[in-house]
Coordinates of N, CA and C and ligand atoms in Angstrom, one line a residue:
X1 N 1.1 33.8 -19.2 CA 1.2 32.4 -19.0 C 1.1 31.7 -20.3
X2 N 2.0 30.7 -20.5 CA 2.0 29.9 -21.7 C 1.1 28.7 -21.5
X3 N 0.1 28.5 -22.4 CA -0.7 27.3 -22.3 C -0.4 26.3 -23.4
X4 N 0.0 25.1 -23.0 CA 0.5 24.1 -24.0 C -0.2 22.8 -23.7
X5 N -0.7 22.2 -24.8 CA -1.3 20.9 -24.6 C -0.5 19.7 -25.2
X6 N 0.4 20.0 -26.1 CA 1.2 18.9 -26.7 C 2.4 18.6 -25.8
X7 N 2.5 17.4 -25.3 CA 3.7 17.1 -24.4 C 5.0 17.4 -25.1
X8 N 5.1 17.1 -26.4 CA 6.4 17.4 -27.0 C 6.8 18.9 -27.0
X9 N 5.8 19.7 -27.3 CA 6.0 21.2 -27.2 C 6.4 21.6 -25.8
X10 N 5.8 21.1 -24.8 CA 6.1 21.5 -23.4 C 7.6 21.1 -23.1
X11 N 7.9 19.8 -23.5 CA 9.2 19.3 -23.2 C 10.3 20.2 -23.9
X12 N 10.0 20.6 -25.1 CA 10.8 21.4 -25.9 C 11.0 22.8 -25.3
X13 N 9.9 23.4 -24.9 CA 10.0 24.7 -24.3 C 10.8 24.7 -23.0
X14 N 10.5 23.7 -22.2 CA 11.2 23.6 -20.8 C 12.6 23.3 -21.0
X15 N 13.0 22.6 -22.0 CA 14.4 22.3 -22.2 C 15.3 23.5 -22.5
X16 N 14.6 24.6 -22.9 CA 15.4 25.9 -23.1 C 15.7 26.6 -21.8
X17 N 15.1 26.2 -20.7 CA 15.2 26.9 -19.5 C 16.3 26.4 -18.5
X18 N 17.3 26.0 -19.2 CA 18.5 25.4 -18.6 C 18.7 25.5 -17.1
X19 N 19.1 26.6 -16.5 CA 19.5 26.6 -15.1 C 18.4 26.9 -14.2
X20 N 17.2 27.2 -14.7 CA 16.1 27.5 -13.8 C 15.7 26.3 -13.0
X21 N 15.2 26.6 -11.8 CA 14.6 25.5 -10.9 C 13.2 25.4 -11.3
X22 N 12.7 24.2 -11.7 CA 11.3 24.1 -12.2 C 10.5 23.4 -11.1
X23 N 9.4 24.0 -10.8 CA 8.4 23.5 -9.8 C 7.2 23.0 -10.6
X24 N 6.6 21.9 -10.1 CA 5.5 21.3 -10.9 C 4.3 21.0 -9.9
X25 N 3.1 21.4 -10.3 CA 1.9 21.1 -9.5 C 0.9 20.4 -10.4
X26 N 0.8 19.0 -10.4 CA -0.2 18.3 -11.1 C -1.6 18.4 -10.5
X27 N -2.6 18.7 -11.3 CA -4.0 18.8 -10.8 C -5.0 18.2 -11.8
X28 N -6.2 18.0 -11.3 CA -7.3 17.6 -12.2 C -8.3 18.8 -12.4
X29 N -7.8 20.0 -12.1 CA -8.6 21.2 -12.3 C -9.7 21.4 -11.3
X30 N -10.7 22.2 -11.6 CA -11.7 22.7 -10.7 C -11.0 23.2 -9.4
X31 N -10.1 24.2 -9.7 CA -9.1 24.6 -8.7 C -9.8 25.4 -7.5
X32 N -9.2 25.1 -6.3 CA -9.7 25.8 -5.1 C -8.4 26.2 -4.3
X33 N -8.7 26.7 -3.1 CA -7.5 27.2 -2.4 C -6.5 26.2 -2.0
X34 N -6.9 24.9 -1.9 CA -5.9 23.8 -1.7 C -4.9 23.8 -2.8
X35 N -5.4 23.8 -4.0 CA -4.5 23.8 -5.2 C -3.6 25.0 -5.2
X36 N -4.3 26.2 -4.9 CA -3.6 27.4 -5.0 C -2.4 27.5 -4.0
X37 N -2.6 26.9 -2.9 CA -1.5 26.9 -1.9 C -0.3 26.2 -2.4
X38 N -0.5 25.1 -3.2 CA 0.6 24.3 -3.7 C 1.3 25.2 -4.8
X39 N 0.5 25.9 -5.6 CA 1.1 26.8 -6.6 C 1.9 27.9 -6.0
X40 N 1.3 28.5 -5.0 CA 2.0 29.6 -4.3 C 3.4 29.1 -3.7
X41 N 3.3 27.9 -3.1 CA 4.6 27.3 -2.5 C 5.6 27.1 -3.6
X42 N 5.2 26.6 -4.8 CA 6.1 26.4 -5.9 C 6.6 27.8 -6.4
X43 N 5.8 28.8 -6.4 CA 6.2 30.1 -6.9 C 7.3 30.7 -5.9
X44 N 7.1 30.4 -4.6 CA 8.1 30.9 -3.6 C 9.4 30.2 -3.7
X45 N 9.4 28.8 -4.1 CA 10.6 28.0 -3.9 C 11.3 27.7 -5.2
X46 N 10.7 28.1 -6.4 CA 11.3 27.8 -7.6 C 11.3 29.0 -8.6
X47 N 11.9 28.8 -9.8 CA 12.0 29.9 -10.7 C 10.8 29.8 -11.7
X48 N 10.5 28.6 -12.1 CA 9.4 28.4 -13.1 C 8.4 27.5 -12.5
X49 N 7.1 27.9 -12.6 CA 6.1 27.0 -12.1 C 5.2 26.5 -13.2
X50 N 5.1 25.2 -13.3 CA 4.3 24.5 -14.3 C 3.1 23.8 -13.6
X51 N 1.9 24.1 -14.0 CA 0.7 23.5 -13.5 C 0.1 22.6 -14.6
X52 N -0.3 21.4 -14.3 CA -1.1 20.6 -15.3 C -2.5 20.5 -14.8
X53 N -3.4 20.5 -15.8 CA -4.8 20.2 -15.6 C -5.1 19.0 -16.5
X54 N -5.4 17.9 -15.9 CA -5.7 16.7 -16.7 C -6.6 15.8 -15.8
X55 N -7.8 15.6 -16.2 CA -8.7 14.6 -15.5 C -8.4 13.2 -16.0
X56 N -7.6 12.5 -15.2 CA -7.0 11.3 -15.6 C -7.9 10.1 -15.5
X57 N -8.4 9.6 -16.7 CA -9.5 8.6 -16.6 C -9.0 7.3 -16.0
X58 N -7.7 7.0 -16.1 CA -7.2 5.7 -15.6 C -7.3 5.5 -14.1
X59 N -7.5 6.7 -13.4 CA -7.5 6.6 -11.9 C -8.9 6.6 -11.4
X60 N -9.9 6.6 -12.3 CA -11.3 6.6 -11.9 C -11.8 5.1 -12.0
X61 N -12.2 4.6 -10.8 CA -12.8 3.2 -10.9 C -14.3 3.2 -11.1
X62 N -14.9 4.4 -11.0 CA -16.3 4.6 -11.2 C -16.6 5.5 -12.3
X63 N -17.1 5.1 -13.5 CA -17.3 5.9 -14.7 C -18.2 7.1 -14.4
X64 N -19.1 6.9 -13.4 CA -20.1 8.0 -13.1 C -19.3 9.2 -12.4
X65 N -18.3 8.8 -11.5 CA -17.5 9.8 -10.8 C -16.7 10.6 -11.9
X66 N -16.2 9.9 -12.9 CA -15.4 10.6 -14.0 C -16.3 11.5 -14.7
X67 N -17.5 11.0 -15.1 CA -18.5 11.9 -15.9 C -18.9 13.1 -15.1
X68 N -19.0 13.0 -13.8 CA -19.5 14.1 -12.9 C -18.4 15.0 -12.5
X69 N -17.1 14.7 -12.8 CA -16.0 15.5 -12.3 C -16.2 16.9 -12.8
X70 N -16.1 17.9 -11.9 CA -16.4 19.3 -12.3 C -15.3 19.8 -13.3
X71 N -15.7 20.6 -14.3 CA -14.8 21.2 -15.3 C -15.0 22.7 -15.2
X72 N -14.0 23.5 -14.8 CA -14.1 24.9 -14.7 C -12.9 25.5 -15.3
X73 N -12.5 25.1 -16.5 CA -11.2 25.4 -17.1 C -11.0 26.9 -17.3
X74 N -12.1 27.6 -17.7 CA -12.0 29.0 -18.0 C -11.6 29.8 -16.7
X75 N -12.3 29.5 -15.6 CA -12.1 30.1 -14.3 C -10.7 29.7 -13.8
X76 N -10.3 28.4 -14.0 CA -9.0 27.9 -13.6 C -7.9 28.7 -14.2
X77 N -8.1 28.9 -15.6 CA -7.0 29.6 -16.3 C -6.8 31.0 -15.8
X78 N -8.0 31.7 -15.6 CA -7.9 33.0 -15.0 C -7.1 33.1 -13.7
X79 N -7.5 32.1 -12.8 CA -6.8 32.1 -11.5 C -5.3 31.8 -11.6
X80 N -5.0 30.9 -12.5 CA -3.6 30.5 -12.7 C -2.8 31.7 -13.2
X81 N -3.4 32.5 -14.1 CA -2.7 33.7 -14.6 C -2.5 34.7 -13.4
X82 N -3.5 34.9 -12.6 CA -3.4 35.9 -11.5 C -2.2 35.4 -10.5
X83 N -2.1 34.1 -10.4 CA -1.1 33.6 -9.4 C 0.3 33.7 -10.0
X84 N 0.4 34.0 -11.3 CA 1.8 34.1 -11.9 C 2.3 32.7 -12.3
X85 N 1.5 31.8 -12.7 CA 1.9 30.5 -13.2 C 2.6 30.7 -14.5
X86 N 3.7 30.0 -14.8 CA 4.5 30.3 -16.0 C 3.9 29.4 -17.1
X87 N 3.6 28.1 -16.9 CA 3.1 27.2 -17.9 C 1.9 26.5 -17.4
X88 N 0.9 26.4 -18.2 CA -0.3 25.6 -17.9 C -0.3 24.5 -19.0
X89 N -0.2 23.2 -18.5 CA -0.1 22.1 -19.4 C -1.5 21.4 -19.4
X90 N -2.1 21.3 -20.5 CA -3.5 20.7 -20.6 C -3.5 19.5 -21.7
X91 N -2.8 18.4 -21.3 CA -2.7 17.4 -22.4 C -4.0 16.7 -22.7
X92 N -4.1 16.1 -23.8 CA -5.3 15.2 -24.2 C -4.9 13.8 -23.9
X93 N -5.9 13.0 -23.6 CA -5.7 11.5 -23.3 C -4.8 10.9 -24.4
X94 N -5.1 11.1 -25.7 CA -4.4 10.4 -26.7 C -2.9 10.8 -26.7
X95 N -2.6 12.0 -26.4 CA -1.2 12.4 -26.4 C -0.4 11.9 -25.2
X96 N -1.1 11.8 -24.1 CA -0.4 11.3 -22.8 C -0.3 9.8 -22.8
X97 N -1.4 9.2 -23.3 CA -1.4 7.7 -23.3 C -1.3 7.2 -24.7
X98 N -0.1 7.5 -25.4 CA 0.1 7.0 -26.7 C 0.1 5.4 -26.7
X99 N 0.4 4.8 -25.6 CA 0.4 3.4 -25.5 C -1.0 2.8 -25.1
X100 N -2.0 3.7 -25.0 CA -3.3 3.3 -24.5 C -3.3 2.5 -23.2
X101 N -2.4 2.9 -22.3 CA -2.3 2.3 -21.0 C -1.9 0.9 -21.0
X102 N -1.0 0.6 -22.0 CA -0.4 -0.8 -22.1 C 0.6 -0.9 -20.9
X103 N 1.3 0.2 -20.6 CA 2.3 0.2 -19.6 C 1.7 0.9 -18.3
X104 N 1.9 0.3 -17.2 CA 1.4 0.9 -15.9 C 2.3 0.7 -14.8
X105 N 2.3 1.6 -13.8 CA 3.1 1.4 -12.6 C 2.3 0.7 -11.6
X106 N 2.9 -0.4 -11.0 CA 2.2 -1.2 -10.0 C 2.9 -1.2 -8.7
X107 N 2.3 -0.6 -7.7 CA 2.9 -0.7 -6.3 C 2.1 -1.9 -5.7
X108 N 2.8 -2.7 -5.0 CA 2.2 -4.0 -4.6 C 1.8 -4.1 -3.1
X109 N 2.0 -3.0 -2.3 CA 1.7 -3.2 -0.9 C 0.7 -2.1 -0.4
X110 N 1.3 -0.9 -0.2 CA 0.5 0.2 0.4 C -0.7 0.6 -0.5
X111 N -0.5 0.4 -1.8 CA -1.6 0.8 -2.7 C -2.8 -0.1 -2.6
X112 N -2.7 -1.2 -1.9 CA -3.9 -2.1 -1.7 C -4.6 -1.8 -0.4
X113 N -4.1 -0.8 0.4 CA -4.7 -0.5 1.7 C -5.5 0.8 1.5
X114 N -6.2 1.2 2.6 CA -7.0 2.4 2.7 C -7.8 2.6 1.4
X115 N -7.6 3.7 0.7 CA -8.4 4.0 -0.5 C -8.2 2.9 -1.6
X116 N -7.1 2.2 -1.6 CA -6.8 1.2 -2.6 C -7.7 -0.1 -2.4
X117 N -8.2 -0.3 -1.2 CA -9.1 -1.4 -1.0 C -10.4 -1.4 -1.8
X118 N -11.0 -0.2 -1.8 CA -12.3 -0.1 -2.4 C -12.2 0.6 -3.8
X119 N -11.0 1.1 -4.2 CA -10.8 1.7 -5.5 C -9.8 0.9 -6.3
X120 N -10.3 -0.1 -6.9 CA -9.5 -1.1 -7.7 C -8.7 -0.3 -8.8
X121 N -7.4 -0.5 -8.8 CA -6.6 0.1 -9.9 C -6.4 1.6 -9.8
X122 N -7.0 2.2 -8.7 CA -6.9 3.7 -8.6 C -5.4 4.2 -8.6
X123 N -4.6 3.6 -7.7 CA -3.3 4.1 -7.5 C -2.4 3.7 -8.7
X124 N -2.6 2.7 -9.4 CA -1.9 2.4 -10.6 C -2.1 3.5 -11.6
X125 N -3.4 4.0 -11.7 CA -3.7 5.1 -12.6 C -3.0 6.4 -12.2
X126 N -3.0 6.6 -10.8 CA -2.4 7.8 -10.3 C -0.8 7.8 -10.6
X127 N -0.2 6.7 -10.2 CA 1.3 6.6 -10.3 C 1.7 6.7 -11.8
X128 N 0.9 6.0 -12.6 CA 1.3 6.0 -14.1 C 1.2 7.4 -14.6
X129 N 0.1 8.1 -14.3 CA 0.0 9.5 -14.9 C 1.0 10.4 -14.3
X130 N 1.3 10.3 -13.0 CA 2.3 11.1 -12.4 C 3.7 10.8 -13.0
X131 N 4.0 9.5 -13.2 CA 5.3 9.2 -13.8 C 5.4 9.8 -15.2
X132 N 4.3 9.8 -16.0 CA 4.3 10.4 -17.4 C 4.6 11.9 -17.3
X133 N 3.8 12.5 -16.4 CA 3.9 14.0 -16.2 C 5.3 14.4 -15.8
X134 N 5.8 13.7 -14.8 CA 7.2 14.0 -14.3 C 8.2 13.8 -15.4
X135 N 8.0 12.8 -16.2 CA 9.0 12.6 -17.3 C 8.9 13.7 -18.4
X136 N 7.7 14.3 -18.6 CA 7.6 15.3 -19.5 C 8.1 16.7 -19.0
X137 N 7.7 17.0 -17.8 CA 8.1 18.3 -17.2 C 9.5 18.3 -16.6
X138 N 10.0 17.1 -16.2 CA 11.3 17.0 -15.5 C 11.5 18.1 -14.5
X139 N 10.6 18.2 -13.5 CA 10.8 19.3 -12.5 C 11.9 19.0 -11.5
X140 N 12.4 20.0 -10.8 CA 13.3 19.8 -9.7 C 12.5 19.5 -8.5
X141 N 11.3 20.1 -8.4 CA 10.4 19.9 -7.2 C 9.0 19.7 -7.7
X142 N 8.3 18.7 -7.1 CA 6.9 18.5 -7.4 C 6.1 18.6 -6.1
X143 N 4.9 19.2 -6.2 CA 4.2 19.5 -5.0 C 2.9 18.7 -4.9
X144 N 2.6 18.1 -3.7 CA 1.4 17.3 -3.5 C 0.8 17.7 -2.2
X145 N -0.6 17.6 -2.1 CA -1.3 18.0 -0.9 C -1.4 16.8 0.1
X146 N -1.4 17.2 1.4 CA -1.5 16.2 2.4 C -2.9 15.7 2.5
X147 N -3.9 16.4 1.9 CA -5.2 15.9 1.9 C -5.3 14.5 1.3
X148 N -4.4 14.2 0.3 CA -4.3 12.9 -0.3 C -3.0 12.3 0.2
X149 N -3.0 12.0 1.5 CA -1.7 11.6 2.1 C -1.2 10.3 1.6
X150 N -2.1 9.3 1.4 CA -1.6 8.0 0.9 C -1.0 8.2 -0.5
X151 N -1.7 9.1 -1.3 CA -1.1 9.3 -2.7 C 0.3 10.0 -2.6
X152 N 0.4 11.0 -1.7 CA 1.7 11.6 -1.5 C 2.8 10.6 -1.1
X153 N 2.5 9.7 -0.2 CA 3.5 8.7 0.2 C 3.9 7.8 -0.9
X154 N 2.9 7.4 -1.7 CA 3.1 6.4 -2.8 C 4.0 7.1 -3.9
X155 N 3.7 8.4 -4.1 CA 4.5 9.1 -5.2 C 5.9 9.4 -4.6
X156 N 6.0 9.7 -3.4 CA 7.4 10.0 -2.8 C 8.2 8.7 -2.9
X157 N 7.6 7.6 -2.5 CA 8.4 6.3 -2.5 C 8.6 5.8 -4.0
X158 N 7.8 6.1 -4.9 CA 8.0 5.8 -6.3 C 9.2 6.5 -6.8
X159 N 9.3 7.8 -6.5 CA 10.4 8.7 -7.0 C 11.7 8.1 -6.5
X160 N 11.7 7.6 -5.2 CA 12.9 7.1 -4.6 C 13.2 5.7 -5.3
X161 N 12.2 4.9 -5.4 CA 12.4 3.6 -6.0 C 13.0 3.6 -7.4
X162 N 12.6 4.6 -8.2 CA 13.1 4.7 -9.6 C 14.2 5.7 -9.8
X163 N 14.8 6.1 -8.7 CA 16.0 7.0 -8.7 C 15.7 8.3 -9.5
X164 N 14.4 8.8 -9.3 CA 14.1 10.0 -10.1 C 14.6 11.2 -9.3
X165 N 15.3 12.1 -10.0 CA 16.0 13.2 -9.4 C 15.0 14.3 -9.1
X166 N 14.0 14.1 -8.4 CA 12.9 15.1 -8.1 C 12.6 15.1 -6.7
X167 N 12.5 16.3 -6.1 CA 12.1 16.4 -4.7 C 10.6 16.4 -4.7
X168 N 10.1 15.4 -3.9 CA 8.6 15.3 -3.8 C 8.2 16.0 -2.5
X169 N 7.5 17.1 -2.6 CA 7.2 18.0 -1.4 C 5.7 17.9 -1.1
X170 N 5.4 17.8 0.2 CA 4.0 17.8 0.6 C 3.7 19.1 1.3
X171 N 2.4 19.4 1.2 CA 1.9 20.7 1.7 C 0.6 20.5 2.5
X172 N 0.4 21.2 3.6 CA -0.7 21.0 4.5 C -2.1 21.1 3.8
X173 N -3.1 20.4 4.4 CA -4.4 20.4 3.9 C -5.1 21.8 4.1
X174 N -5.6 22.4 3.1 CA -6.3 23.7 3.3 C -7.8 23.3 3.5
X175 N -8.4 24.0 4.5 CA -9.8 23.6 4.9 C -10.7 24.8 4.7
X176 N -12.0 24.5 4.6 CA -13.0 25.6 4.6 C -13.1 26.0 6.1
X177 N -13.9 27.1 6.3 CA -14.0 27.7 7.7 C -14.5 26.6 8.7
X178 N -15.4 25.8 8.2 CA -16.0 24.8 9.2 C -15.1 23.5 9.3
X179 N -13.9 23.5 8.7 CA -13.0 22.4 8.9 C -13.0 21.4 7.8
X180 N -14.0 21.4 6.9 CA -14.0 20.4 5.8 C -12.8 20.7 4.8
X181 N -12.1 19.6 4.5 CA -11.0 19.8 3.6 C -11.5 20.2 2.2
X182 N -10.9 21.2 1.6 CA -11.3 21.7 0.3 C -11.1 20.5 -0.7
X183 N -12.0 20.4 -1.6 CA -11.9 19.3 -2.6 C -12.8 19.7 -3.8
X184 N -12.4 19.4 -5.0 CA -13.2 19.7 -6.2 C -14.6 19.0 -6.1
X185 N -14.6 17.9 -5.4 CA -15.9 17.1 -5.3 C -16.9 17.8 -4.3
X186 N -16.4 18.7 -3.4 CA -17.3 19.4 -2.5 C -18.4 20.1 -3.3
X187 N -18.1 20.6 -4.5 CA -19.1 21.3 -5.3 C -20.3 20.4 -5.6
X188 N -20.1 19.1 -5.6 CA -21.2 18.1 -6.0 C -22.1 17.8 -4.8
X189 N -21.8 18.3 -3.6 CA -22.6 18.0 -2.4 C -23.9 18.8 -2.4
X190 N -25.0 18.2 -2.0 CA -26.3 19.0 -1.8 C -26.0 19.9 -0.7
X191 N -26.9 21.0 -0.6 CA -26.7 22.0 0.5 C -26.7 21.3 1.9
X192 N -27.7 20.4 2.0 CA -27.8 19.7 3.3 C -26.6 18.8 3.6
X193 N -26.1 18.1 2.6 CA -24.9 17.3 2.8 C -23.7 18.1 3.1
X194 N -23.6 19.3 2.4 CA -22.5 20.2 2.6 C -22.4 20.6 4.1
X195 N -23.5 20.9 4.7 CA -23.5 21.4 6.1 C -23.1 20.2 7.0
X196 N -23.6 19.0 6.6 CA -23.3 17.8 7.4 C -21.8 17.4 7.3
X197 N -21.2 17.7 6.1 CA -19.8 17.2 5.8 C -18.8 17.5 6.8
X198 N -18.9 18.7 7.5 CA -17.9 19.2 8.4 C -17.8 18.3 9.7
X199 N -18.8 17.4 9.9 CA -18.8 16.5 11.0 C -17.7 15.4 10.8
X200 N -17.3 15.2 9.5 CA -16.3 14.2 9.2 C -15.0 14.6 9.8
X201 N -14.4 15.7 9.5 CA -13.1 16.1 10.1 C -13.2 16.3 11.6
X202 N -14.4 16.7 12.1 CA -14.6 16.9 13.5 C -14.4 15.6 14.2
X203 N -15.0 14.5 13.6 CA -15.0 13.2 14.2 C -13.5 12.7 14.2
X204 N -12.8 12.9 13.1 CA -11.4 12.4 13.0 C -10.6 13.1 14.1
X205 N -10.9 14.3 14.5 CA -10.2 15.0 15.5 C -10.7 14.8 16.9
X206 N -11.7 13.9 17.1 CA -12.4 13.8 18.3 C -11.7 13.0 19.4
X207 N -10.6 12.3 19.0 CA -9.9 11.5 20.0 C -10.6 10.2 20.3
X208 N -11.7 9.9 19.6 CA -12.3 8.6 19.7 C -11.6 7.5 19.0
X209 N -11.9 6.3 19.2 CA -11.2 5.2 18.5 C -11.8 5.1 17.1
X210 N -11.1 4.4 16.2 CA -11.5 4.2 14.9 C -13.0 3.6 14.9
X211 N -13.2 2.6 15.7 CA -14.5 1.9 15.8 C -15.6 2.9 16.2
X212 N -15.3 3.7 17.2 CA -16.3 4.7 17.7 C -16.6 5.7 16.6
X213 N -15.6 6.1 15.9 CA -15.8 7.1 14.8 C -16.7 6.6 13.8
X214 N -16.4 5.3 13.4 CA -17.3 4.7 12.4 C -18.7 4.6 12.8
X215 N -18.9 4.3 14.1 CA -20.3 4.2 14.7 C -21.0 5.5 14.6
X216 N -20.3 6.6 15.1 CA -20.9 7.9 15.2 C -21.2 8.4 13.8
X217 N -20.3 8.3 12.8 CA -20.5 8.8 11.5 C -21.7 8.1 10.8
X218 N -21.8 6.8 11.1 CA -22.8 6.0 10.5 C -24.2 6.4 11.0
X219 N -24.2 6.6 12.3 CA -25.5 7.1 13.0 C -25.9 8.5 12.4
X220 N -24.9 9.3 12.0 CA -25.2 10.6 11.5 C -25.5 10.6 10.0
X221 N -25.5 9.4 9.4 CA -26.0 9.3 8.0 C -24.9 9.3 7.0
X222 N -23.6 9.1 7.4 CA -22.5 8.9 6.5 C -22.5 7.4 6.2
X223 N -22.1 7.1 4.9 CA -21.7 5.8 4.6 C -20.2 5.7 4.7
X224 N -19.7 4.9 5.7 CA -18.3 4.9 5.9 C -17.6 3.9 5.0
X225 N -16.6 4.3 4.3 CA -15.8 3.3 3.5 C -14.7 2.7 4.5
X226 N -13.9 3.6 5.1 CA -13.0 3.1 6.1 C -12.6 4.3 7.0
X227 N -12.3 3.9 8.3 CA -11.6 4.8 9.2 C -10.4 4.0 9.8
X228 N -9.2 4.4 9.5 CA -8.1 3.5 10.0 C -6.9 4.4 10.4
X229 N -6.3 4.0 11.5 CA -5.1 4.7 12.0 C -3.9 3.9 11.5
X230 N -3.0 4.7 10.9 CA -1.7 4.2 10.4 C -0.6 5.2 10.8
X231 N 0.5 4.7 11.4 CA 1.6 5.6 11.8 C 1.1 6.9 12.4
X232 N 0.3 6.9 13.4 CA -0.1 8.1 14.1 C -0.9 9.1 13.2
X233 N -1.6 8.6 12.3 CA -2.5 9.4 11.4 C -3.8 8.7 11.3
X234 N -4.9 9.3 11.5 CA -6.2 8.7 11.2 C -6.6 9.0 9.8
X235 N -6.8 8.0 9.0 CA -7.3 8.2 7.6 C -8.7 7.8 7.5
X236 N -9.5 8.5 6.7 CA -10.9 8.1 6.5 C -11.4 8.4 5.1
X237 N -12.4 7.7 4.7 CA -13.2 7.9 3.5 C -14.6 7.7 3.8
X238 N -15.5 8.6 3.4 CA -16.9 8.4 3.6 C -17.7 8.9 2.4
X239 N -18.9 8.4 2.3 CA -19.8 8.9 1.3 C -20.9 9.7 1.9
X240 N -21.3 10.8 1.2 CA -22.5 11.5 1.5 C -23.3 11.5 0.2
X241 N -24.4 10.9 0.1 CA -25.0 10.6 -1.2 C -24.0 9.8 -2.0
X242 N -23.8 10.2 -3.3 CA -22.7 9.4 -4.0 C -21.4 10.2 -4.1
X243 N -21.2 11.2 -3.2 CA -20.0 12.0 -3.2 C -19.0 11.4 -2.2
X244 N -17.8 11.0 -2.6 CA -16.9 10.4 -1.7 C -15.9 11.5 -1.2
X245 N -15.8 11.5 0.1 CA -14.9 12.5 0.7 C -13.8 11.7 1.4
X246 N -12.5 12.2 1.3 CA -11.4 11.6 2.1 C -10.8 12.7 2.9
X247 N -10.1 12.3 4.0 CA -9.4 13.2 4.9 C -8.4 12.4 5.7
X248 N -7.5 13.1 6.4 CA -6.7 12.4 7.4 C -6.1 13.5 8.3
X249 N -5.9 13.1 9.6 CA -5.4 14.1 10.5 C -4.3 13.3 11.4
X250 N -3.4 14.1 11.9 CA -2.4 13.6 12.8 C -3.0 13.2 14.1
X251 N -2.7 12.1 14.7 CA -3.3 11.8 16.0 C -2.6 12.7 17.0
Ligands
AMP1 P1 -6.6 17.0 -7.5 O1 -6.9 18.1 -8.5 O2 -7.7 16.6 -6.6 O3 -5.9 15.8 -8.2 O4 -5.5 17.5 -6.6 C1 -4.2 18.1 -7.1 C2 -3.3 18.3 -5.9 O5 -3.9 19.2 -5.0 C3 -3.0 17.0 -5.1 O6 -1.6 17.0 -4.8 C4 -3.9 17.2 -3.9 O7 -3.4 16.5 -2.8 C5 -3.8 18.6 -3.7 N1 -5.0 19.1 -2.9 C6 -6.3 18.8 -3.2 N2 -7.1 19.4 -2.2 C7 -6.2 19.9 -1.3 C8 -6.4 20.7 -0.1 N3 -7.6 20.9 0.4 N4 -5.3 21.1 0.6 C9 -4.1 20.9 0.1 N5 -3.8 20.3 -1.1 C10 -4.9 19.8 -1.8

C-alpha cells in the first residue's frame, strides 16, 4: 500500500494509472466494519482503491467533538493493508485547505433539514472537503455509507449538479450484533450508554409514529435531536451523554 499525504503527489501518481477504474472511499479514520464494507465493495468493483483518512475540521460545529474524535491511525493502516487497499491518502489541513476555507460549497435546501438544523455549517464542510478530495483523486466511483443517508444524497446531487463524471455509490449500514449502527463515535460511549444505545435503532424499526418514538426514547434517557420521516425513511439523531448518534431505516 502506498501512503501519500501530499495532494500533488497523489494526483501525480494516479495520473499514471491511465485505463484503470479508480474507486475512492473517503473516511475520517477510526475504521470499523462499516468502513471496511465500503472498501471491500470498491475492491470488487474497481481496479485501484484509494482510501482517505482526514478528520475534516470544517464539518465539526462543536470543537469538543473534534477534539474527542478517535484517532487509531496505526491500526487503521494495518487494516487497510490487509484489505488490499492500493493508496492511503492522509492529507494535512494546510495542504487541503490552501485557501483556508475561503471557498465553500453551499447547498441551500436539504442541507438545512435533519442534521443540518442543529449542526450549523456541517454540510458545507462535508461537501467542500468531498469536492476537494474528488478533484484530487478523480475516481470513477466513490463509495458512501447509508448510515449517513442525508450526506449520501447531498453528495450524489452535488456530483450531478456540477457535472462531475463520478458514480456516487451507496452501501448498506453495517450494524453491531445488537443492531446499533457501527460508528467511530460508539467508542466514546460509556459501558452503560453502549448497552442502552441499541434501543435507538429498535425504536426506529418499531412501527411507531415519529412523535411516539421521540416520547419513548426521551423516557428511556436519550436526548432526542430529531426523529423525522422523509420519503419513506425514518431519520433520527440522539444524544447519550455528549455522544451524538445518527441512524435511519426504511419504513
Ligand atoms: P466517517 O469516517 O464517519 O466519515 O465515514 C466514512 C464513510 O463510511 C461514510 O461514507 C459513512 O457513511 C460510512 N460509514 C460509517 N459508518 C458506517 C456503517 N456503520 N455502515 C456503512 N457505512 C458506514
